mmCIF file of C-alpha atoms in Angstrom:
data_model
loop_
_atom_site.group_PDB
_atom_site.id
_atom_site.type_symbol
_atom_site.label_atom_id
_atom_site.label_comp_id
_atom_site.label_asym_id
_atom_site.label_seq_id
_atom_site.Cartn_x
_atom_site.Cartn_y
_atom_site.Cartn_z
ATOM 1 C CA MET A 612 0.194 -0.051 -0.008
ATOM 2 C CA SER A 613 1.401 3.154 -1.005
ATOM 3 C CA SER A 614 2.054 6.052 1.520
ATOM 4 C CA ALA A 615 -0.786 8.134 -0.189
ATOM 5 C CA THR A 616 -3.154 5.161 0.004
ATOM 6 C CA HIS A 617 -2.654 4.228 3.416
ATOM 7 C CA ARG A 618 -2.976 8.322 4.620
ATOM 8 C CA LEU A 619 -6.499 8.178 2.741
ATOM 9 C CA ALA A 620 -7.429 4.751 4.713
ATOM 10 C CA VAL A 621 -6.522 6.531 7.920
ATOM 11 C CA VAL A 622 -8.529 9.514 7.172
ATOM 12 C CA THR A 623 -11.309 7.380 5.969
ATOM 13 C CA ASN A 624 -11.503 5.066 9.219
ATOM 14 C CA ASP A 625 -11.144 8.424 11.358
ATOM 15 C CA ILE A 626 -14.485 9.907 9.890
ATOM 16 C CA HIS A 627 -16.280 6.422 9.991
ATOM 17 C CA ALA A 628 -15.065 6.310 13.810
ATOM 18 C CA ARG A 629 -15.973 10.034 14.214
ATOM 19 C CA ARG A 630 -19.603 9.624 12.896
ATOM 20 C CA ALA A 631 -19.968 6.343 15.028
ATOM 21 C CA PHE A 632 -19.289 8.116 18.014
ATOM 22 C CA TYR A 633 -21.724 10.651 17.437
ATOM 23 C CA ILE A 634 -24.426 7.937 16.710
ATOM 24 C CA LEU A 635 -23.514 6.316 19.653
ATOM 25 C CA ILE A 636 -24.313 9.345 21.870
ATOM 26 C CA VAL A 637 -27.587 9.974 19.869
ATOM 27 C CA GLY A 638 -28.588 6.051 20.955
ATOM 28 C CA ALA A 639 -27.555 6.642 24.247
ATOM 29 C CA VAL A 640 -29.858 9.773 24.521
ATOM 30 C CA PHE A 641 -32.974 7.756 23.034
ATOM 31 C CA ILE A 642 -32.240 4.923 25.668
ATOM 32 C CA SER A 643 -31.954 7.352 28.523
ATOM 33 C CA PHE A 644 -35.801 8.153 27.835
ATOM 34 C CA ALA A 645 -36.807 4.623 28.661
ATOM 35 C CA PRO A 646 -37.413 5.010 32.253
ATOM 36 C CA ILE A 647 -39.340 8.090 31.673
ATOM 37 C CA PHE A 648 -41.583 6.291 29.213
ATOM 38 C CA VAL A 649 -42.117 3.388 31.735
ATOM 39 C CA ARG A 650 -43.041 5.970 34.405
ATOM 40 C CA LEU A 651 -45.799 7.653 32.014
ATOM 41 C CA SER A 652 -47.319 4.174 30.904
ATOM 42 C CA THR A 653 -50.854 3.750 32.297
ATOM 43 C CA ILE A 654 -50.870 0.058 32.264
ATOM 44 C CA GLY A 655 -49.203 -2.367 34.277
ATOM 45 C CA MET A 656 -45.334 -2.924 34.386
ATOM 46 C CA LEU A 657 -45.531 -6.565 32.471
ATOM 47 C CA PRO A 658 -47.855 -5.275 30.054
ATOM 48 C CA THR A 659 -45.830 -2.226 29.512
ATOM 49 C CA ALA A 660 -42.575 -4.377 28.700
ATOM 50 C CA PHE A 661 -44.786 -6.783 26.870
ATOM 51 C CA TRP A 662 -45.914 -3.704 24.259
ATOM 52 C CA ARG A 663 -42.074 -2.604 24.329
ATOM 53 C CA ALA A 664 -41.150 -5.844 22.275
ATOM 54 C CA VAL A 665 -44.111 -6.224 20.444
ATOM 55 C CA LEU A 666 -44.338 -2.816 18.943
ATOM 56 C CA ALA A 667 -40.567 -3.030 18.145
ATOM 57 C CA VAL A 668 -40.766 -6.171 16.096
ATOM 58 C CA PRO A 669 -42.014 -4.809 12.961
ATOM 59 C CA GLY A 670 -39.378 -2.220 12.554
ATOM 60 C CA LEU A 671 -36.621 -4.752 13.494
ATOM 61 C CA VAL A 672 -37.958 -7.196 10.982
ATOM 62 C CA ILE A 673 -37.882 -4.566 8.013
ATOM 63 C CA ALA A 674 -34.389 -3.429 9.269
ATOM 64 C CA ALA A 675 -33.384 -7.282 9.094
ATOM 65 C CA ALA A 676 -34.641 -7.732 5.700
ATOM 66 C CA MET A 677 -33.305 -4.291 4.309
ATOM 67 C CA THR A 678 -29.761 -3.995 6.038
ATOM 68 C CA PRO A 679 -27.077 -4.802 3.685
ATOM 69 C CA ASN A 680 -25.003 -7.679 4.545
ATOM 70 C CA LYS A 681 -21.331 -7.281 3.899
ATOM 71 C CA ARG A 682 -19.943 -10.201 5.850
ATOM 72 C CA ASN A 683 -22.035 -12.671 4.369
ATOM 73 C CA LEU A 684 -23.959 -13.569 7.572
ATOM 74 C CA ARG A 685 -27.180 -15.156 7.959
ATOM 75 C CA ARG A 686 -30.149 -13.302 8.108
ATOM 76 C CA THR A 687 -32.821 -16.245 9.119
ATOM 77 C CA PRO A 688 -32.149 -19.127 11.651
ATOM 78 C CA ALA A 689 -30.506 -21.886 9.891
ATOM 79 C CA ARG A 690 -30.477 -24.763 12.445
ATOM 80 C CA ALA A 691 -32.811 -25.672 15.352
ATOM 81 C CA SER A 692 -29.961 -25.342 17.850
ATOM 82 C CA ASP A 693 -29.870 -21.624 16.750
ATOM 83 C CA VAL A 694 -33.360 -21.281 17.258
ATOM 84 C CA GLY A 695 -32.825 -22.474 20.776
ATOM 85 C CA TRP A 696 -30.189 -19.394 21.395
ATOM 86 C CA PHE A 697 -32.466 -16.978 20.051
ATOM 87 C CA ALA A 698 -34.890 -18.448 22.393
ATOM 88 C CA VAL A 699 -32.529 -18.245 25.227
ATOM 89 C CA ALA A 700 -31.539 -14.659 24.277
ATOM 90 C CA GLY A 701 -35.256 -13.784 24.139
ATOM 91 C CA PHE A 702 -35.841 -15.403 27.750
ATOM 92 C CA MET A 703 -33.056 -13.519 29.173
ATOM 93 C CA PHE A 704 -34.169 -10.269 27.710
ATOM 94 C CA ALA A 705 -37.595 -10.891 28.774
ATOM 95 C CA GLY A 706 -36.408 -11.266 32.451
ATOM 96 C CA ASP A 707 -34.453 -8.115 31.965
ATOM 97 C CA LEU A 708 -37.329 -5.928 30.728
ATOM 98 C CA GLY A 709 -39.674 -7.495 33.356
ATOM 99 C CA THR A 710 -37.335 -6.982 36.256
ATOM 100 C CA TRP A 711 -36.130 -3.423 35.268
ATOM 101 C CA HIS A 712 -39.687 -2.232 34.659
ATOM 102 C CA PHE A 713 -40.566 -3.121 38.212
ATOM 103 C CA ALA A 714 -37.494 -1.736 39.408
ATOM 104 C CA ILE A 715 -38.413 1.604 38.015
ATOM 105 C CA GLN A 716 -41.697 1.388 39.761
ATOM 106 C CA TYR A 717 -40.007 1.063 43.251
ATOM 107 C CA THR A 718 -36.820 2.898 43.116
ATOM 108 C CA SER A 719 -35.414 6.008 41.762
ATOM 109 C CA VAL A 720 -34.691 6.245 38.030
ATOM 110 C CA ALA A 721 -31.221 7.189 39.054
ATOM 111 C CA ASP A 722 -30.697 3.667 40.563
ATOM 112 C CA ALA A 723 -32.964 1.886 38.387
ATOM 113 C CA THR A 724 -30.866 3.117 35.543
ATOM 114 C CA LEU A 725 -27.356 2.472 36.984
ATOM 115 C CA PHE A 726 -27.741 -0.867 38.636
ATOM 116 C CA PRO A 727 -28.457 -2.601 35.200
ATOM 117 C CA ASN A 728 -24.966 -1.150 33.928
ATOM 118 C CA THR A 729 -23.326 -3.534 36.444
ATOM 119 C CA ALA A 730 -24.090 -6.283 33.815
ATOM 120 C CA PRO A 731 -20.271 -6.646 32.713
ATOM 121 C CA ILE A 732 -19.617 -7.557 36.376
ATOM 122 C CA PHE A 733 -22.316 -10.588 36.071
ATOM 123 C CA VAL A 734 -20.799 -11.223 32.510
ATOM 124 C CA ALA A 735 -17.628 -11.763 34.051
ATOM 125 C CA ILE A 736 -18.888 -13.953 36.833
ATOM 126 C CA PHE A 737 -20.780 -16.235 34.261
ATOM 127 C CA SER A 738 -17.571 -16.482 31.907
ATOM 128 C CA PHE A 739 -15.655 -17.754 34.786
ATOM 129 C CA ALA A 740 -18.391 -20.238 36.091
ATOM 130 C CA LEU A 741 -19.022 -21.474 32.477
ATOM 131 C CA PHE A 742 -15.819 -21.168 30.639
ATOM 132 C CA GLY A 743 -13.165 -20.662 33.181
ATOM 133 C CA THR A 744 -12.086 -17.367 31.771
ATOM 134 C CA ARG A 745 -9.605 -15.607 33.942
ATOM 135 C CA PHE A 746 -9.168 -11.718 34.418
ATOM 136 C CA ALA A 747 -6.873 -8.772 34.082
ATOM 137 C CA PRO A 748 -5.896 -6.993 37.441
ATOM 138 C CA LYS A 749 -7.501 -3.850 36.060
ATOM 139 C CA PHE A 750 -10.804 -5.749 35.664
ATOM 140 C CA LEU A 751 -10.682 -7.309 39.152
ATOM 141 C CA PHE A 752 -9.797 -3.671 40.604
ATOM 142 C CA GLY A 753 -12.622 -2.145 38.737
ATOM 143 C CA MET A 754 -15.236 -4.711 39.817
ATOM 144 C CA ALA A 755 -14.238 -4.295 43.445
ATOM 145 C CA ILE A 756 -14.779 -0.414 43.016
ATOM 146 C CA ALA A 757 -18.086 -1.015 41.616
ATOM 147 C CA LEU A 758 -19.300 -3.404 44.308
ATOM 148 C CA ILE A 759 -18.320 -1.087 46.792
ATOM 149 C CA GLY A 760 -20.387 1.648 44.865
ATOM 150 C CA VAL A 761 -23.267 -1.098 45.046
ATOM 151 C CA THR A 762 -23.025 -1.778 48.748
ATOM 152 C CA LEU A 763 -23.358 1.959 49.404
ATOM 153 C CA LEU A 764 -26.297 2.524 47.320
ATOM 154 C CA LEU A 765 -27.918 -0.492 49.017
ATOM 155 C CA GLY A 766 -27.071 0.760 52.384
ATOM 156 C CA LEU A 767 -28.792 3.913 51.404
ATOM 157 C CA SER A 768 -31.985 2.022 50.226
ATOM 158 C CA ILE A 769 -32.240 0.206 53.466
ATOM 159 C CA ASN A 770 -32.225 3.775 55.394
ATOM 160 C CA VAL A 771 -34.843 4.947 52.715
ATOM 161 C CA ASP A 772 -37.719 2.424 52.942
ATOM 162 C CA HIS A 773 -38.337 -1.321 52.083
ATOM 163 C CA GLU A 774 -39.680 -0.616 48.641
ATOM 164 C CA HIS A 775 -36.490 1.254 47.456
ATOM 165 C CA LEU A 776 -34.344 -1.498 48.624
ATOM 166 C CA VAL A 777 -36.699 -4.097 46.508
ATOM 167 C CA GLY A 778 -36.326 -1.922 43.592
ATOM 168 C CA ASP A 779 -32.400 -1.876 43.829
ATOM 169 C CA ALA A 780 -32.462 -5.441 44.196
ATOM 170 C CA LEU A 781 -34.659 -5.845 41.091
ATOM 171 C CA GLY A 782 -32.130 -3.684 39.469
ATOM 172 C CA LEU A 783 -29.393 -5.954 40.286
ATOM 173 C CA SER A 784 -31.409 -8.757 39.040
ATOM 174 C CA THR A 785 -31.914 -7.081 35.716
ATOM 175 C CA ALA A 786 -28.220 -6.818 35.441
ATOM 176 C CA MET A 787 -27.930 -10.735 35.714
ATOM 177 C CA PHE A 788 -30.576 -11.085 33.309
ATOM 178 C CA TYR A 789 -28.752 -8.881 30.734
ATOM 179 C CA ALA A 790 -25.495 -10.613 31.351
ATOM 180 C CA GLY A 791 -27.221 -14.049 30.362
ATOM 181 C CA TYR A 792 -28.782 -11.850 27.274
ATOM 182 C CA PHE A 793 -25.129 -10.479 26.253
ATOM 183 C CA LEU A 794 -23.623 -14.208 26.457
ATOM 184 C CA ALA A 795 -26.491 -15.585 24.311
ATOM 185 C CA VAL A 796 -26.253 -12.622 21.602
ATOM 186 C CA ALA A 797 -22.191 -13.117 21.533
ATOM 187 C CA ARG A 798 -22.962 -16.526 20.473
ATOM 188 C CA LEU A 799 -25.685 -15.482 17.741
ATOM 189 C CA ARG A 800 -23.552 -12.377 16.502
ATOM 190 C CA GLY A 801 -20.856 -14.719 14.980
ATOM 191 C CA GLU A 802 -23.031 -16.229 12.430
ATOM 192 C CA TYR A 803 -26.172 -13.666 12.065
ATOM 193 C CA THR A 804 -26.576 -9.834 11.272
ATOM 194 C CA THR A 805 -27.360 -7.426 14.075
ATOM 195 C CA PRO A 806 -30.838 -6.803 12.883
ATOM 196 C CA CYS A 807 -31.475 -10.355 12.721
ATOM 197 C CA VAL A 808 -30.293 -11.317 15.951
ATOM 198 C CA MET A 809 -32.189 -7.840 17.676
ATOM 199 C CA ALA A 810 -35.304 -9.098 15.683
ATOM 200 C CA GLY A 811 -35.203 -12.698 16.470
ATOM 201 C CA THR A 812 -34.514 -12.026 20.138
ATOM 202 C CA MET A 813 -37.312 -9.757 20.373
ATOM 203 C CA ILE A 814 -39.825 -11.965 18.938
ATOM 204 C CA PHE A 815 -39.062 -14.405 21.634
ATOM 205 C CA THR A 816 -38.980 -11.834 24.338
ATOM 206 C CA ALA A 817 -42.634 -10.905 23.251
ATOM 207 C CA LEU A 818 -43.596 -14.479 23.598
ATOM 208 C CA PHE A 819 -42.117 -15.214 26.853
ATOM 209 C CA LEU A 820 -43.684 -11.840 28.051
ATOM 210 C CA ALA A 821 -47.168 -12.502 26.948
ATOM 211 C CA PRO A 822 -48.510 -14.893 29.471
ATOM 212 C CA ALA A 823 -47.199 -13.046 32.439
ATOM 213 C CA ALA A 824 -48.719 -9.574 30.931
ATOM 214 C CA TRP A 825 -51.845 -11.100 30.591
ATOM 215 C CA LEU A 826 -51.986 -12.922 33.941
ATOM 216 C CA ALA A 827 -50.501 -9.934 36.012
ATOM 217 C CA GLY A 828 -53.770 -8.687 37.272
ATOM 218 C CA THR A 829 -53.049 -5.326 35.900
ATOM 219 C CA PRO A 830 -54.483 -3.292 32.781
ATOM 220 C CA ALA A 831 -52.870 -4.709 29.717
ATOM 221 C CA LEU A 832 -54.258 -2.391 27.227
ATOM 222 C CA PRO A 833 -54.013 1.622 27.058
ATOM 223 C CA ALA A 834 -57.609 3.053 27.677
ATOM 224 C CA SER A 835 -57.115 5.904 25.178
ATOM 225 C CA ALA A 836 -54.983 6.683 22.140
ATOM 226 C CA ALA A 837 -52.761 9.000 24.074
ATOM 227 C CA ALA A 838 -51.953 6.342 26.357
ATOM 228 C CA TRP A 839 -50.416 4.233 23.561
ATOM 229 C CA LEU A 840 -47.640 7.268 23.190
ATOM 230 C CA PRO A 841 -45.406 6.359 25.964
ATOM 231 C CA LEU A 842 -45.393 2.693 24.545
ATOM 232 C CA ILE A 843 -44.654 3.838 21.073
ATOM 233 C CA GLY A 844 -41.935 6.103 22.431
ATOM 234 C CA LEU A 845 -40.398 3.203 24.583
ATOM 235 C CA ALA A 846 -40.777 0.585 21.770
ATOM 236 C CA LEU A 847 -39.559 2.872 18.608
ATOM 237 C CA LEU A 848 -37.233 5.549 20.269
ATOM 238 C CA SER A 849 -35.512 3.756 23.338
ATOM 239 C CA GLN A 850 -35.794 0.099 22.120
ATOM 240 C CA SER A 851 -35.457 -0.059 18.235
ATOM 241 C CA LEU A 852 -33.599 3.340 17.319
ATOM 242 C CA GLY A 853 -31.640 3.467 20.671
ATOM 243 C CA GLN A 854 -30.373 0.205 21.021
ATOM 244 C CA GLY A 855 -29.986 -0.139 16.999
ATOM 245 C CA LEU A 856 -27.539 2.937 16.894
ATOM 246 C CA ILE A 857 -25.579 1.440 19.590
ATOM 247 C CA ALA A 858 -25.394 -1.685 17.924
ATOM 248 C CA TYR A 859 -24.480 0.055 14.565
ATOM 249 C CA ALA A 860 -21.847 2.198 16.189
ATOM 250 C CA PHE A 861 -20.043 -0.517 17.913
ATOM 251 C CA ALA A 862 -19.082 -1.885 14.345
ATOM 252 C CA PHE A 863 -17.002 1.043 14.089
ATOM 253 C CA LEU A 864 -15.624 1.772 17.441
ATOM 254 C CA PRO A 865 -13.062 0.162 19.720
ATOM 255 C CA PRO A 866 -14.702 -1.660 22.372
ATOM 256 C CA ALA A 867 -13.279 0.764 25.018
ATOM 257 C CA PHE A 868 -15.935 3.445 23.639
ATOM 258 C CA GLY A 869 -18.772 1.115 25.113
ATOM 259 C CA ALA A 870 -17.676 2.515 28.443
ATOM 260 C CA ILE A 871 -19.127 6.192 27.436
ATOM 261 C CA THR A 872 -22.627 4.744 26.999
ATOM 262 C CA LEU A 873 -22.460 3.445 30.789
ATOM 263 C CA LEU A 874 -21.419 7.008 31.758
ATOM 264 C CA ILE A 875 -24.033 8.978 29.667
ATOM 265 C CA GLN A 876 -27.288 7.073 30.033
ATOM 266 C CA PRO A 877 -27.522 6.888 33.840
ATOM 267 C CA VAL A 878 -26.499 10.694 34.076
ATOM 268 C CA LEU A 879 -28.928 11.616 31.319
ATOM 269 C CA ALA A 880 -31.679 9.653 32.617
ATOM 270 C CA THR A 881 -31.210 11.296 36.262
ATOM 271 C CA ALA A 882 -31.325 14.620 34.764
ATOM 272 C CA ILE A 883 -34.525 14.018 32.811
ATOM 273 C CA ALA A 884 -36.191 12.474 35.947
ATOM 274 C CA TRP A 885 -35.208 15.559 37.812
ATOM 275 C CA LEU A 886 -36.919 17.736 35.245
ATOM 276 C CA ALA A 887 -39.829 15.622 34.478
ATOM 277 C CA PHE A 888 -40.647 14.198 38.178
ATOM 278 C CA ASN A 889 -38.488 16.592 40.561
ATOM 279 C CA GLU A 890 -36.449 13.504 41.502
ATOM 280 C CA ALA A 891 -33.417 14.881 42.788
ATOM 281 C CA VAL A 892 -30.316 12.905 43.795
ATOM 282 C CA GLY A 893 -28.728 13.372 47.270
ATOM 283 C CA GLY A 894 -24.833 13.974 47.834
ATOM 284 C CA ILE A 895 -24.258 10.554 49.161
ATOM 285 C CA GLN A 896 -26.300 8.946 46.482
ATOM 286 C CA ALA A 897 -24.130 10.941 43.777
ATOM 287 C CA ALA A 898 -21.161 9.655 45.254
ATOM 288 C CA GLY A 899 -22.341 6.248 45.248
ATOM 289 C CA ILE A 900 -23.432 6.471 41.556
ATOM 290 C CA ALA A 901 -20.140 7.890 40.554
ATOM 291 C CA ILE A 902 -18.215 5.014 42.426
ATOM 292 C CA VAL A 903 -20.274 2.432 40.739
ATOM 293 C CA LEU A 904 -19.793 4.052 37.142
ATOM 294 C CA THR A 905 -15.957 4.544 37.940
ATOM 295 C CA GLY A 906 -15.830 0.757 38.638
ATOM 296 C CA VAL A 907 -17.527 -0.494 35.923
ATOM 297 C CA LEU A 908 -15.791 1.919 33.403
ATOM 298 C CA LEU A 909 -12.379 0.266 34.666
ATOM 299 C CA ALA A 910 -13.762 -3.237 34.447
ATOM 300 C CA ARG A 911 -14.952 -2.497 30.858
ATOM 301 C CA ARG A 912 -11.647 -1.229 29.843
ATOM 302 C CA GLY A 913 -9.659 -4.120 31.810
ATOM 303 C CA ALA A 914 -9.140 -6.630 29.188
ATOM 304 C CA LEU A 915 -10.216 -10.346 29.684
ATOM 305 C CA ARG A 916 -7.716 -13.106 28.986
ATOM 306 C CA SER A 917 -8.426 -16.585 28.913
#
């Protein structure tokens, strides 16, 4: 490769990376509105999660069919075992959505958005238990810091009230489900396009949430056209567009940039909750959030070694 061609390739890659970074930020902003849409929902938490999945499916299926496939990956499941992996991913994401929507009901938006972002810690634990993965010192150091922050926030919740503690526990459960979802998706992404994985996962997510949503004993259908708006915003803006933009951006950015979304989402969600619901964050809670985010950021940047 000539020096001129090399310089052109570097400039081109820099332009793609810069554009992907901005796309990543926009995707994180859309996702940050998710807890607000959930709070505005007039139906039960499980039905809200169900409609979030159902309403996202059509757009994801269209994206799966129309997105150019430059790596010759599969667009539809080719083997029964792969269908099983899609089902596992859907089950885990159903658990993720179900527990997270309840967490928002019982705890603050700040905590409900923060705790699921500890998922990398549980990915590491599951990877160690299932595959014997070993960890770099930086990862272990980051995990220890994050756990200190989590302990601080849980201690504050005990002093606030029982419901707040339950909400934080549900937030941690969300992180565990999301960790399982991440591992299943990582298995599928080697053979299938990103839109295909997202569409297939969301179909199974809706199937798993359906019986729980209709048997929950809470309103399952919005009572008016206006009541559909939070659900549509949740499905289209936060789920399809937000997650889709971040998935697209990750194809052009180093893995370390993924940690930026961890910093942006809880901060933006907390700011939006403060503006929309007057939900302020105290000094000690802010310190706990900062400790958790710092620990997760270090853990994400600490390379795993097998």
